[in-house]
Amino acid sequence: IIFALRTRSQAGTLPDPRRHPETAAYTTDILKLALKMGIEYVDVNDILPRATKVMLLSMKGNSKIIASWHDYTGQTSWLSATTYNFYKESVKLGADVVMMVNSAKDNEDNLDVRKFSQQVQKDVPLVAFNVGAVVSLTSLSMLTPLIRRLHDRANSHGSGTYTLHRFHMLFCPKRRLQDNCRISRYNR
């Protein structure tokens, strides 16, 4: 199980704690509860203050921490200092997996994510990919089907299940995101 909270800027529904500071404590409390429950993977995203990340990492117990970064505007280049610094900082803080999502504006962005992935020293598993209209299959070529039966079942709903470095992700078409990506739908 992967537990993740997403803000509106990350295609989720929660208010962004940077713009609405009153939600920061609420978000932190929910993440602490996920860690106390021993959920296998807990996603701690880049919008949280560094002190909060340090606190959450210190209480992770048997849970694995996914440090995640999202730029759905596509304003940050994969080959910029921002992306390299996020990866290095996540490793330094003790994340078990680093996940980075950017929005591709053109095919060059698809090549850049591959360059970034090849250039970064992988101290912990890295999951890096683009989203958007110009995402090509070449940017997903490093992903392989998880379990054939689950893969076929997921594809029957218009999405695919893939794995990379023992990290499981569910890719869903944006138009059917809310219908197809609910965990309960796949647990029946």
Short mmCIF file of N, CA, C and O in Angstrom, two decimals, residues 77-79 102-116 130 134-136 138-139:
data_model
loop_
_atom_site.label_atom_id
_atom_site.label_comp_id
_atom_site.label_asym_id
_atom_site.label_seq_id
_atom_site.Cartn_x
_atom_site.Cartn_y
_atom_site.Cartn_z
N SER A 77 13.18 22.46 -15.61
CA SER A 77 13.86 21.51 -16.50
C SER A 77 14.37 20.33 -15.68
O SER A 77 14.81 20.48 -14.54
N TRP A 78 14.33 19.15 -16.30
CA TRP A 78 14.89 17.97 -15.63
C TRP A 78 16.38 18.15 -15.36
O TRP A 78 16.90 17.57 -14.41
N LEU A 79 17.05 18.92 -16.16
CA LEU A 79 18.50 19.06 -16.04
C LEU A 79 18.89 20.31 -15.24
O LEU A 79 20.03 20.74 -15.27
N ASN A 102 7.25 15.51 -13.74
CA ASN A 102 7.30 16.79 -14.41
C ASN A 102 6.33 16.75 -15.58
O ASN A 102 5.90 15.68 -16.00
N SER A 103 5.99 17.89 -16.10
CA SER A 103 5.09 17.98 -17.25
C SER A 103 5.91 18.23 -18.50
O SER A 103 6.68 19.19 -18.56
N ALA A 104 5.75 17.36 -19.49
CA ALA A 104 6.50 17.50 -20.74
C ALA A 104 5.81 18.49 -21.67
O ALA A 104 4.61 18.40 -21.91
N LYS A 105 6.60 19.43 -22.18
CA LYS A 105 6.07 20.39 -23.14
C LYS A 105 6.39 19.96 -24.57
O LYS A 105 5.68 20.31 -25.50
N ASP A 106 7.50 19.22 -24.73
CA ASP A 106 7.90 18.74 -26.05
C ASP A 106 8.70 17.45 -25.88
O ASP A 106 8.97 17.02 -24.77
N ASN A 107 9.09 16.85 -26.99
CA ASN A 107 9.81 15.58 -26.93
C ASN A 107 11.18 15.70 -26.28
O ASN A 107 11.69 14.72 -25.74
N GLU A 108 11.76 16.89 -26.31
CA GLU A 108 13.05 17.10 -25.64
C GLU A 108 12.93 16.83 -24.14
O GLU A 108 13.86 16.29 -23.53
N ASP A 109 11.79 17.18 -23.56
CA ASP A 109 11.57 16.91 -22.13
C ASP A 109 11.58 15.41 -21.86
O ASP A 109 12.02 14.97 -20.79
N ASN A 110 11.10 14.61 -22.80
CA ASN A 110 11.14 13.16 -22.63
C ASN A 110 12.56 12.62 -22.66
O ASN A 110 12.89 11.69 -21.94
N LEU A 111 13.42 13.24 -23.47
CA LEU A 111 14.82 12.85 -23.49
C LEU A 111 15.53 13.33 -22.22
O LEU A 111 16.41 12.64 -21.69
N ASP A 112 15.14 14.50 -21.73
CA ASP A 112 15.77 15.06 -20.52
C ASP A 112 15.52 14.20 -19.29
O ASP A 112 16.39 14.07 -18.44
N VAL A 113 14.32 13.64 -19.16
CA VAL A 113 14.05 12.79 -17.99
C VAL A 113 14.96 11.56 -18.02
O VAL A 113 15.45 11.11 -16.98
N ARG A 114 15.21 11.04 -19.20
CA ARG A 114 16.11 9.90 -19.32
C ARG A 114 17.55 10.31 -18.96
O ARG A 114 18.24 9.60 -18.23
N LYS A 115 17.99 11.48 -19.46
CA LYS A 115 19.34 11.98 -19.13
C LYS A 115 19.47 12.17 -17.62
O LYS A 115 20.48 11.79 -17.03
N PHE A 116 18.46 12.80 -17.03
CA PHE A 116 18.49 13.02 -15.59
C PHE A 116 18.62 11.70 -14.84
O PHE A 116 19.45 11.55 -13.95
N ASN A 130 7.53 11.92 -16.96
CA ASN A 130 6.77 13.07 -17.41
C ASN A 130 5.30 12.71 -17.52
O ASN A 130 4.95 11.56 -17.74
N VAL A 134 2.46 15.32 -24.60
CA VAL A 134 3.57 14.90 -25.46
C VAL A 134 4.41 13.78 -24.86
O VAL A 134 5.49 13.49 -25.36
N VAL A 135 3.93 13.14 -23.81
CA VAL A 135 4.66 12.01 -23.23
C VAL A 135 4.66 10.89 -24.25
O VAL A 135 3.63 10.50 -24.77
N SER A 136 5.84 10.38 -24.53
CA SER A 136 5.94 9.29 -25.50
C SER A 136 6.22 7.98 -24.78
O SER A 136 6.61 7.96 -23.62
N THR A 138 8.67 6.19 -25.18
CA THR A 138 10.09 6.08 -24.85
C THR A 138 10.35 6.47 -23.40
O THR A 138 11.23 5.94 -22.76
N SER A 139 9.54 7.39 -22.87
CA SER A 139 9.76 7.78 -21.48
C SER A 139 9.27 6.72 -20.52
O SER A 139 9.61 6.74 -19.35
#
